[in-house]
Amino acid sequence: AKRGGHPILKRWAPTLSNLRPSVQLVAALLLYMFHTLVLTQHSLALPVQLIPNERGNFQSIGMDSLAGMATLGAYQYFRRRPSNFYMQSAAAPDGGKTENSVATVDAPHDP
């Protein structure tokens, strides 16, 4: 089984997580300010109104919404998926403490 994560995460995740907490806090505050002051103030106009209405709603999508969608997409793409080993050992009768632990499922009994 292939272990590890995506090459981009292998390179940047340790670098970002090893920064001092004060540097992480400053980076988070700067990103929050960018989100609040820039992304929430701009939108992308859509070529058609998605849901016809008289109020003019659903004619654009905010840049902050697009950034959130991109973040969710990146998370889904880069996230670590559980391997079968961990799923089997968690369901094993002894909690996966021995090397030969295998999860078993009892078949339903006929009365």
GROMACS .gro file of N, CA, C and O in nm:
model
  444
    1ALA      N    1   0.084  -0.118   0.000
    1ALA     CA    2   0.000   0.000   0.000
    1ALA      C    3   0.088   0.124   0.000
    1ALA      O    4   0.189   0.131   0.068
    2LYS      N    5   0.047   0.221  -0.077
    2LYS     CA    6   0.122   0.346  -0.086
    2LYS      C    7   0.097   0.428   0.039
    2LYS      O    8  -0.015   0.452   0.078
    3ARG      N    9   0.205   0.469   0.102
    3ARG     CA   10   0.191   0.547   0.224
    3ARG      C   11   0.232   0.691   0.197
    3ARG      O   12   0.302   0.720   0.103
    4GLY      N   13   0.190   0.778   0.282
    4GLY     CA   14   0.224   0.918   0.266
    4GLY      C   15   0.107   0.994   0.206
    4GLY      O   16  -0.005   0.946   0.201
    5GLY      N   17   0.136   1.112   0.160
    5GLY     CA   18   0.032   1.196   0.104
    5GLY      C   19   0.074   1.251  -0.032
    5GLY      O   20   0.165   1.201  -0.096
    6HIS      N   21   0.005   1.352  -0.073
    6HIS     CA   22   0.033   1.417  -0.200
    6HIS      C   23   0.168   1.487  -0.192
    6HIS      O   24   0.205   1.541  -0.088
    7PRO      N   25   0.244   1.487  -0.303
    7PRO     CA   26   0.376   1.551  -0.300
    7PRO      C   27   0.374   1.697  -0.257
    7PRO      O   28   0.466   1.743  -0.189
    8ILE      N   29   0.270   1.771  -0.294
    8ILE     CA   30   0.262   1.912  -0.252
    8ILE      C   31   0.250   1.921  -0.100
    8ILE      O   32   0.315   2.003  -0.036
    9LEU      N   33   0.167   1.833  -0.043
    9LEU     CA   34   0.151   1.836   0.103
    9LEU      C   35   0.276   1.789   0.174
    9LEU      O   36   0.310   1.841   0.281
   10LYS      N   37   0.347   1.692   0.118
   10LYS     CA   38   0.470   1.645   0.181
   10LYS      C   39   0.572   1.758   0.190
   10LYS      O   40   0.650   1.764   0.283
   11ARG      N   41   0.569   1.847   0.091
   11ARG     CA   42   0.666   1.956   0.090
   11ARG      C   43   0.625   2.072   0.180
   11ARG      O   44   0.706   2.126   0.254
   12TRP      N   45   0.497   2.115   0.176
   12TRP     CA   46   0.456   2.238   0.244
   12TRP      C   47   0.394   2.218   0.382
   12TRP      O   48   0.406   2.305   0.466
   13ALA      N   49   0.326   2.106   0.406
   13ALA     CA   50   0.260   2.088   0.535
   13ALA      C   51   0.357   2.092   0.652
   13ALA      O   52   0.332   2.161   0.752
   14PRO      N   53   0.471   2.021   0.646
   14PRO     CA   54   0.565   2.031   0.760
   14PRO      C   55   0.618   2.172   0.777
   14PRO      O   56   0.637   2.219   0.889
   15THR      N   57   0.641   2.244   0.668
   15THR     CA   58   0.693   2.380   0.677
   15THR      C   59   0.593   2.472   0.746
   15THR      O   60   0.629   2.549   0.834
   16LEU      N   61   0.466   2.464   0.706
   16LEU     CA   62   0.366   2.552   0.764
   16LEU      C   63   0.334   2.516   0.908
   16LEU      O   64   0.312   2.603   0.991
   17SER      N   65   0.332   2.387   0.940
   17SER     CA   66   0.296   2.347   1.076
   17SER      C   67   0.410   2.366   1.174
   17SER      O   68   0.387   2.367   1.295
   18ASN      N   69   0.532   2.382   1.127
   18ASN     CA   70   0.646   2.400   1.217
   18ASN      C   71   0.677   2.546   1.246
   18ASN      O   72   0.772   2.575   1.317
   19LEU      N   73   0.598   2.637   1.190
   19LEU     CA   74   0.619   2.777   1.220
   19LEU      C   75   0.581   2.806   1.365
   19LEU      O   76   0.498   2.736   1.424
   20ARG      N   77   0.640   2.909   1.419
   20ARG     CA   78   0.606   2.949   1.556
   20ARG      C   79   0.458   2.987   1.562
   20ARG      O   80   0.402   3.040   1.464
   21PRO      N   81   0.392   2.962   1.674
   21PRO     CA   82   0.249   2.997   1.686
   21PRO      C   83   0.222   3.145   1.658
   21PRO      O   84   0.119   3.179   1.600
   22SER      N   85   0.313   3.233   1.696
   22SER     CA   86   0.290   3.375   1.670
   22SER      C   87   0.290   3.405   1.520
   22SER      O   88   0.211   3.486   1.472
   23VAL      N   89   0.374   3.338   1.444
   23VAL     CA   90   0.378   3.356   1.298
   23VAL      C   91   0.251   3.298   1.236
   23VAL      O   92   0.193   3.358   1.145
   24GLN      N   93   0.206   3.183   1.286
   24GLN     CA   94   0.082   3.124   1.237
   24GLN      C   95  -0.036   3.216   1.264
   24GLN      O   96  -0.125   3.232   1.180
   25LEU      N   97  -0.038   3.280   1.381
   25LEU     CA   98  -0.145   3.372   1.416
   25LEU      C   99  -0.146   3.493   1.323
   25LEU      O  100  -0.251   3.534   1.274
   26VAL      N  101  -0.029   3.549   1.298
   26VAL     CA  102  -0.020   3.665   1.208
   26VAL      C  103  -0.067   3.626   1.068
   26VAL      O  104  -0.142   3.700   1.003
   27ALA      N  105  -0.026   3.509   1.019
   27ALA     CA  106  -0.068   3.463   0.887
   27ALA      C  107  -0.220   3.445   0.882
   27ALA      O  108  -0.285   3.485   0.784
   28ALA      N  109  -0.276   3.388   0.987
   28ALA     CA  110  -0.422   3.367   0.991
   28ALA      C  111  -0.495   3.501   0.993
   28ALA      O  112  -0.596   3.518   0.924
   29LEU      N  113  -0.446   3.597   1.070
   29LEU     CA  114  -0.510   3.729   1.075
   29LEU      C  115  -0.499   3.802   0.942
   29LEU      O  116  -0.596   3.866   0.898
   30LEU      N  117  -0.384   3.792   0.874
   30LEU     CA  118  -0.370   3.855   0.742
   30LEU      C  119  -0.465   3.792   0.640
   30LEU      O  120  -0.528   3.863   0.561
   31LEU      N  121  -0.477   3.660   0.642
   31LEU     CA  122  -0.571   3.594   0.551
   31LEU      C  123  -0.715   3.630   0.584
   31LEU      O  124  -0.798   3.647   0.494
   32TYR      N  125  -0.746   3.645   0.712
   32TYR     CA  126  -0.882   3.685   0.751
   32TYR      C  127  -0.911   3.827   0.703
   32TYR      O  128  -1.020   3.855   0.653
   33MET      N  129  -0.814   3.916   0.718
   33MET     CA  130  -0.833   4.053   0.671
   33MET      C  131  -0.851   4.056   0.519
   33MET      O  132  -0.937   4.129   0.468
   34PHE      N  133  -0.773   3.977   0.446
   34PHE     CA  134  -0.788   3.970   0.300
   34PHE      C  135  -0.927   3.919   0.265
   34PHE      O  136  -0.994   3.973   0.177
   35HIS      N  137  -0.973   3.818   0.337
   35HIS     CA  138  -1.107   3.763   0.313
   35HIS      C  139  -1.213   3.869   0.339
   35HIS      O  140  -1.304   3.890   0.258
   36THR      N  141  -1.202   3.937   0.451
   36THR     CA  142  -1.304   4.034   0.490
   36THR      C  143  -1.302   4.160   0.403
   36THR      O  144  -1.407   4.210   0.362
   37LEU      N  145  -1.185   4.212   0.375
   37LEU     CA  146  -1.174   4.340   0.305
   37LEU      C  147  -1.177   4.329   0.153
   37LEU      O  148  -1.216   4.425   0.085
   38VAL      N  149  -1.137   4.216   0.098
   38VAL     CA  150  -1.127   4.203  -0.047
   38VAL      C  151  -1.230   4.106  -0.102
   38VAL      O  152  -1.314   4.142  -0.186
   39LEU      N  153  -1.224   3.982  -0.058
   39LEU     CA  154  -1.309   3.879  -0.118
   39LEU      C  155  -1.458   3.905  -0.099
   39LEU      O  156  -1.538   3.880  -0.189
   40THR      N  157  -1.498   3.955   0.018
   40THR     CA  158  -1.641   3.977   0.042
   40THR      C  159  -1.694   4.098  -0.036
   40THR      O  160  -1.815   4.112  -0.052
   41GLN      N  161  -1.605   4.183  -0.086
   41GLN     CA  162  -1.649   4.304  -0.157
   41GLN      C  163  -1.662   4.286  -0.308
   41GLN      O  164  -1.709   4.375  -0.376
   42HIS      N  165  -1.619   4.170  -0.359
   42HIS     CA  166  -1.620   4.149  -0.503
   42HIS      C  167  -1.699   4.024  -0.536
   42HIS      O  168  -1.711   3.932  -0.456
   43SER      N  169  -1.752   4.023  -0.658
   43SER     CA  170  -1.829   3.906  -0.703
   43SER      C  171  -1.806   3.885  -0.852
   43SER      O  172  -1.758   3.972  -0.923
   44LEU      N  173  -1.842   3.766  -0.895
   44LEU     CA  174  -1.832   3.729  -1.036
   44LEU      C  175  -1.972   3.726  -1.094
   44LEU      O  176  -2.058   3.651  -1.048
   45ALA      N  177  -1.997   3.812  -1.192
   45ALA     CA  178  -2.129   3.819  -1.253
   45ALA      C  179  -2.152   3.695  -1.339
   45ALA      O  180  -2.064   3.653  -1.414
   46LEU      N  181  -2.268   3.636  -1.326
   46LEU     CA  182  -2.304   3.519  -1.405
   46LEU      C  183  -2.368   3.564  -1.536
   46LEU      O  184  -2.434   3.668  -1.541
   47PRO      N  185  -2.354   3.484  -1.642
   47PRO     CA  186  -2.411   3.526  -1.770
   47PRO      C  187  -2.564   3.524  -1.772
   47PRO      O  188  -2.626   3.597  -1.849
   48VAL      N  189  -2.626   3.443  -1.688
   48VAL     CA  190  -2.773   3.437  -1.679
   48VAL      C  191  -2.813   3.434  -1.532
   48VAL      O  192  -2.735   3.397  -1.446
   49GLN      N  193  -2.936   3.472  -1.505
   49GLN     CA  194  -2.989   3.466  -1.370
   49GLN      C  195  -3.024   3.320  -1.341
   49GLN      O  196  -3.102   3.258  -1.415
   50LEU      N  197  -2.965   3.263  -1.237
   50LEU     CA  198  -2.983   3.120  -1.209
   50LEU      C  199  -3.127   3.083  -1.177
   50LEU      O  200  -3.180   2.985  -1.227
   51ILE      N  201  -3.189   3.163  -1.092
   51ILE     CA  202  -3.329   3.140  -1.055
   51ILE      C  203  -3.405   3.268  -1.089
   51ILE      O  204  -3.384   3.372  -1.025
   52PRO      N  205  -3.490   3.263  -1.188
   52PRO     CA  206  -3.562   3.386  -1.227
   52PRO      C  207  -3.643   3.444  -1.111
   52PRO      O  208  -3.718   3.371  -1.045
   53ASN      N  209  -3.624   3.572  -1.085
   53ASN     CA  210  -3.701   3.643  -0.982
   53ASN      C  211  -3.697   3.791  -1.012
   53ASN      O  212  -3.618   3.837  -1.095
   54GLU      N  213  -3.783   3.866  -0.946
   54GLU     CA  214  -3.794   4.010  -0.973
   54GLU      C  215  -3.699   4.093  -0.887
   54GLU      O  216  -3.686   4.213  -0.910
   55ARG      N  217  -3.636   4.035  -0.788
   55ARG     CA  218  -3.549   4.109  -0.699
   55ARG      C  219  -3.406   4.124  -0.751
   55ARG      O  220  -3.327   4.199  -0.697
   56GLY      N  221  -3.371   4.046  -0.852
   56GLY     CA  222  -3.235   4.052  -0.906
   56GLY      C  223  -3.137   3.961  -0.834
   56GLY      O  224  -3.016   3.977  -0.849
   57ASN      N  225  -3.188   3.868  -0.754
   57ASN     CA  226  -3.100   3.774  -0.684
   57ASN      C  227  -3.048   3.668  -0.781
   57ASN      O  228  -3.104   3.646  -0.887
   58PHE      N  229  -2.942   3.599  -0.741
   58PHE     CA  230  -2.883   3.487  -0.816
   58PHE      C  231  -2.827   3.530  -0.951
   58PHE      O  232  -2.833   3.456  -1.047
   59GLN      N  233  -2.771   3.652  -0.957
   59GLN     CA  234  -2.708   3.699  -1.079
   59GLN      C  235  -2.556   3.698  -1.069
   59GLN      O  236  -2.487   3.721  -1.167
   60SER      N  237  -2.503   3.674  -0.950
   60SER     CA  238  -2.358   3.672  -0.931
   60SER      C  239  -2.325   3.579  -0.814
   60SER      O  240  -2.412   3.538  -0.738
   61ILE      N  241  -2.196   3.549  -0.803
   61ILE     CA  242  -2.148   3.468  -0.690
   61ILE      C  243  -2.028   3.540  -0.630
   61ILE      O  244  -1.943   3.593  -0.702
   62GLY      N  245  -2.025   3.547  -0.498
   62GLY     CA  246  -1.919   3.619  -0.429
   62GLY      C  247  -1.785   3.549  -0.437
   62GLY      O  248  -1.776   3.427  -0.443
   63MET      N  249  -1.680   3.629  -0.439
   63MET     CA  250  -1.545   3.573  -0.443
   63MET      C  251  -1.515   3.492  -0.317
   63MET      O  252  -1.441   3.394  -0.322
   64ASP      N  253  -1.574   3.531  -0.204
   64ASP     CA  254  -1.552   3.454  -0.082
   64ASP      C  255  -1.616   3.316  -0.093
   64ASP      O  256  -1.561   3.217  -0.045
   65SER      N  257  -1.730   3.307  -0.162
   65SER     CA  258  -1.793   3.177  -0.184
   65SER      C  259  -1.708   3.091  -0.276
   65SER      O  260  -1.692   2.970  -0.253
   66LEU      N  261  -1.652   3.152  -0.379
   66LEU     CA  262  -1.565   3.078  -0.470
   66LEU      C  263  -1.439   3.030  -0.398
   66LEU      O  264  -1.393   2.917  -0.420
   67ALA      N  265  -1.384   3.114  -0.310
   67ALA     CA  266  -1.266   3.074  -0.233
   67ALA      C  267  -1.300   2.957  -0.140
   67ALA      O  268  -1.221   2.864  -0.125
   68GLY      N  269  -1.419   2.961  -0.079
   68GLY     CA  270  -1.461   2.850   0.006
   68GLY      C  271  -1.479   2.721  -0.072
   68GLY      O  272  -1.440   2.613  -0.027
   69MET      N  273  -1.536   2.732  -0.191
   69MET     CA  274  -1.552   2.613  -0.276
   69MET      C  275  -1.417   2.557  -0.318
   69MET      O  276  -1.397   2.435  -0.321
   70ALA      N  277  -1.323   2.646  -0.352
   70ALA     CA  278  -1.189   2.602  -0.391
   70ALA      C  279  -1.118   2.534  -0.273
   70ALA      O  280  -1.051   2.433  -0.291
   71THR      N  281  -1.136   2.589  -0.154
   71THR     CA  282  -1.076   2.530  -0.035
   71THR      C  283  -1.133   2.392  -0.008
   71THR      O  284  -1.059   2.298   0.021
   72LEU      N  285  -1.264   2.379  -0.017
   72LEU     CA  286  -1.327   2.249   0.003
   72LEU      C  287  -1.281   2.149  -0.103
   72LEU      O  288  -1.251   2.034  -0.072
   73GLY      N  289  -1.273   2.193  -0.228
   73GLY     CA  290  -1.224   2.105  -0.334
   73GLY      C  291  -1.080   2.061  -0.311
   73GLY      O  292  -1.046   1.944  -0.329
   74ALA      N  293  -0.993   2.154  -0.269
   74ALA     CA  294  -0.854   2.120  -0.241
   74ALA      C  295  -0.845   2.024  -0.123
   74ALA      O  296  -0.765   1.929  -0.125
   75TYR      N  297  -0.926   2.046  -0.021
   75TYR     CA  298  -0.926   1.955   0.094
   75TYR      C  299  -0.965   1.814   0.051
   75TYR      O  300  -0.901   1.716   0.090
   76GLN      N  301  -1.070   1.803  -0.030
   76GLN     CA  302  -1.114   1.672  -0.075
   76GLN      C  303  -1.007   1.605  -0.163
   76GLN      O  304  -0.990   1.485  -0.159
   77TYR      N  305  -0.936   1.683  -0.241
   77TYR     CA  306  -0.834   1.628  -0.329
   77TYR      C  307  -0.710   1.582  -0.251
   77TYR      O  308  -0.654   1.477  -0.279
   78PHE      N  309  -0.667   1.662  -0.153
   78PHE     CA  310  -0.542   1.634  -0.083
   78PHE      C  311  -0.557   1.554   0.046
   78PHE      O  312  -0.459   1.510   0.102
   79ARG      N  313  -0.679   1.536   0.095
   79ARG     CA  314  -0.694   1.471   0.225
   79ARG      C  315  -0.643   1.328   0.222
   79ARG      O  316  -0.642   1.263   0.120
   80ARG      N  317  -0.604   1.280   0.338
   80ARG     CA  318  -0.555   1.143   0.350
   80ARG      C  319  -0.673   1.050   0.367
   80ARG      O  320  -0.757   1.070   0.452
   81ARG      N  321  -0.675   0.948   0.285
   81ARG     CA  322  -0.782   0.850   0.294
   81ARG      C  323  -0.737   0.736   0.384
   81ARG      O  324  -0.621   0.697   0.380
   82PRO      N  325  -0.829   0.681   0.466
   82PRO     CA  326  -0.788   0.571   0.555
   82PRO      C  327  -0.753   0.447   0.473
   82PRO      O  328  -0.814   0.419   0.371
   83SER      N  329  -0.652   0.376   0.518
   83SER     CA  330  -0.616   0.252   0.450
   83SER      C  331  -0.700   0.138   0.506
   83SER      O  332  -0.759   0.147   0.614
   84ASN      N  333  -0.705   0.028   0.435
   84ASN     CA  334  -0.781  -0.088   0.481
   84ASN      C  335  -0.725  -0.145   0.609
   84ASN      O  336  -0.798  -0.200   0.690
   85PHE      N  337  -0.594  -0.132   0.631
   85PHE     CA  338  -0.534  -0.186   0.752
   85PHE      C  339  -0.596  -0.124   0.877
   85PHE      O  340  -0.633  -0.193   0.970
   86TYR      N  341  -0.606   0.007   0.877
   86TYR     CA  342  -0.660   0.074   0.995
   86TYR      C  343  -0.808   0.046   1.013
   86TYR      O  344  -0.856   0.034   1.124
   87MET      N  345  -0.880   0.034   0.903
   87MET     CA  346  -1.023   0.005   0.913
   87MET      C  347  -1.044  -0.136   0.966
   87MET      O  348  -1.131  -0.161   1.048
   88GLN      N  349  -0.960  -0.231   0.924
   88GLN     CA  350  -0.974  -0.369   0.970
   88GLN      C  351  -0.931  -0.382   1.115
   88GLN      O  352  -0.994  -0.449   1.193
   89SER      N  353  -0.819  -0.318   1.151
   89SER     CA  354  -0.768  -0.335   1.286
   89SER      C  355  -0.860  -0.269   1.388
   89SER      O  356  -0.872  -0.316   1.500
   90ALA      N  357  -0.929  -0.163   1.350
   90ALA     CA  358  -1.022  -0.098   1.443
   90ALA      C  359  -1.141  -0.188   1.471
   90ALA      O  360  -1.199  -0.185   1.579
   91ALA      N  361  -1.180  -0.268   1.371
   91ALA     CA  362  -1.296  -0.356   1.388
   91ALA      C  363  -1.256  -0.494   1.440
   91ALA      O  364  -1.342  -0.577   1.466
   92ALA      N  365  -1.126  -0.520   1.455
   92ALA     CA  366  -1.081  -0.651   1.502
   92ALA      C  367  -1.121  -0.670   1.648
   92ALA      O  368  -1.128  -0.575   1.725
   93PRO      N  369  -1.144  -0.796   1.688
   93PRO     CA  370  -1.189  -0.823   1.825
   93PRO      C  371  -1.093  -0.774   1.932
   93PRO      O  372  -1.135  -0.729   2.037
   94ASP      N  373  -0.961  -0.779   1.905
   94ASP     CA  374  -0.865  -0.734   2.006
   94ASP      C  375  -0.818  -0.591   1.983
   94ASP      O  376  -0.720  -0.548   2.040
   95GLY      N  377  -0.887  -0.519   1.896
   95GLY     CA  378  -0.853  -0.379   1.869
   95GLY      C  379  -0.731  -0.365   1.781
   95GLY      O  380  -0.672  -0.259   1.773
   96GLY      N  381  -0.690  -0.474   1.713
   96GLY     CA  382  -0.575  -0.468   1.625
   96GLY      C  383  -0.443  -0.471   1.697
   96GLY      O  384  -0.342  -0.425   1.645
   97LYS      N  385  -0.438  -0.526   1.820
   97LYS     CA  386  -0.315  -0.525   1.899
   97LYS      C  387  -0.218  -0.633   1.856
   97LYS      O  388  -0.100  -0.624   1.884
   98THR      N  389  -0.266  -0.738   1.791
   98THR     CA  390  -0.177  -0.843   1.744
   98THR      C  391  -0.164  -0.836   1.593
   98THR      O  392  -0.248  -0.781   1.524
   99GLU      N  393  -0.056  -0.895   1.543
   99GLU     CA  394  -0.029  -0.887   1.400
   99GLU      C  395  -0.131  -0.963   1.317
   99GLU      O  396  -0.159  -0.927   1.204
  100ASN      N  397  -0.190  -1.067   1.373
  100ASN     CA  398  -0.283  -1.151   1.298
  100ASN      C  399  -0.429  -1.110   1.318
  100ASN      O  400  -0.519  -1.187   1.289
  101SER      N  401  -0.452  -0.991   1.370
  101SER     CA  402  -0.589  -0.945   1.394
  101SER      C  403  -0.660  -0.921   1.261
  101SER      O  404  -0.608  -0.855   1.174
  102VAL      N  405  -0.775  -0.980   1.248
  102VAL     CA  406  -0.857  -0.959   1.129
  102VAL      C  407  -0.999  -0.936   1.176
  102VAL      O  408  -1.049  -1.005   1.264
  103ALA      N  409  -1.063  -0.837   1.116
  103ALA     CA  410  -1.201  -0.809   1.152
  103ALA      C  411  -1.289  -0.922   1.101
  103ALA      O  412  -1.274  -0.969   0.989
  104THR      N  413  -1.379  -0.967   1.184
  104THR     CA  414  -1.473  -1.071   1.143
  104THR      C  415  -1.614  -1.020   1.159
  104THR      O  416  -1.642  -0.940   1.247
  105VAL      N  417  -1.700  -1.068   1.074
  105VAL     CA  418  -1.840  -1.031   1.081
  105VAL      C  419  -1.920  -1.157   1.100
  105VAL      O  420  -1.906  -1.252   1.024
  106ASP      N  421  -2.001  -1.157   1.203
  106ASP     CA  422  -2.083  -1.274   1.230
  106ASP      C  423  -2.198  -1.280   1.130
  106ASP      O  424  -2.264  -1.180   1.105
  107ALA      N  425  -2.217  -1.398   1.076
  107ALA     CA  426  -2.330  -1.416   0.984
  107ALA      C  427  -2.459  -1.422   1.064
  107ALA      O  428  -2.461  -1.469   1.178
  108PRO      N  429  -2.569  -1.375   1.007
  108PRO     CA  430  -2.694  -1.381   1.081
  108PRO      C  431  -2.737  -1.527   1.103
  108PRO      O  432  -2.713  -1.613   1.019
  109HIS      N  433  -2.792  -1.551   1.219
  109HIS     CA  434  -2.835  -1.687   1.255
  109HIS      C  435  -2.984  -1.704   1.226
  109HIS      O  436  -3.063  -1.615   1.253
  110ASP      N  437  -3.016  -1.820   1.170
  110ASP     CA  438  -3.159  -1.851   1.148
  110ASP      C  439  -3.217  -1.908   1.275
  110ASP      O  440  -3.157  -1.995   1.339
  111PRO      N  441  -3.336  -1.865   1.318
  111PRO     CA  442  -3.396  -1.917   1.442
  111PRO      C  443  -3.450  -2.056   1.424
  111PRO      O  444  -3.473  -2.110   1.326
   0.00000   0.00000   0.00000
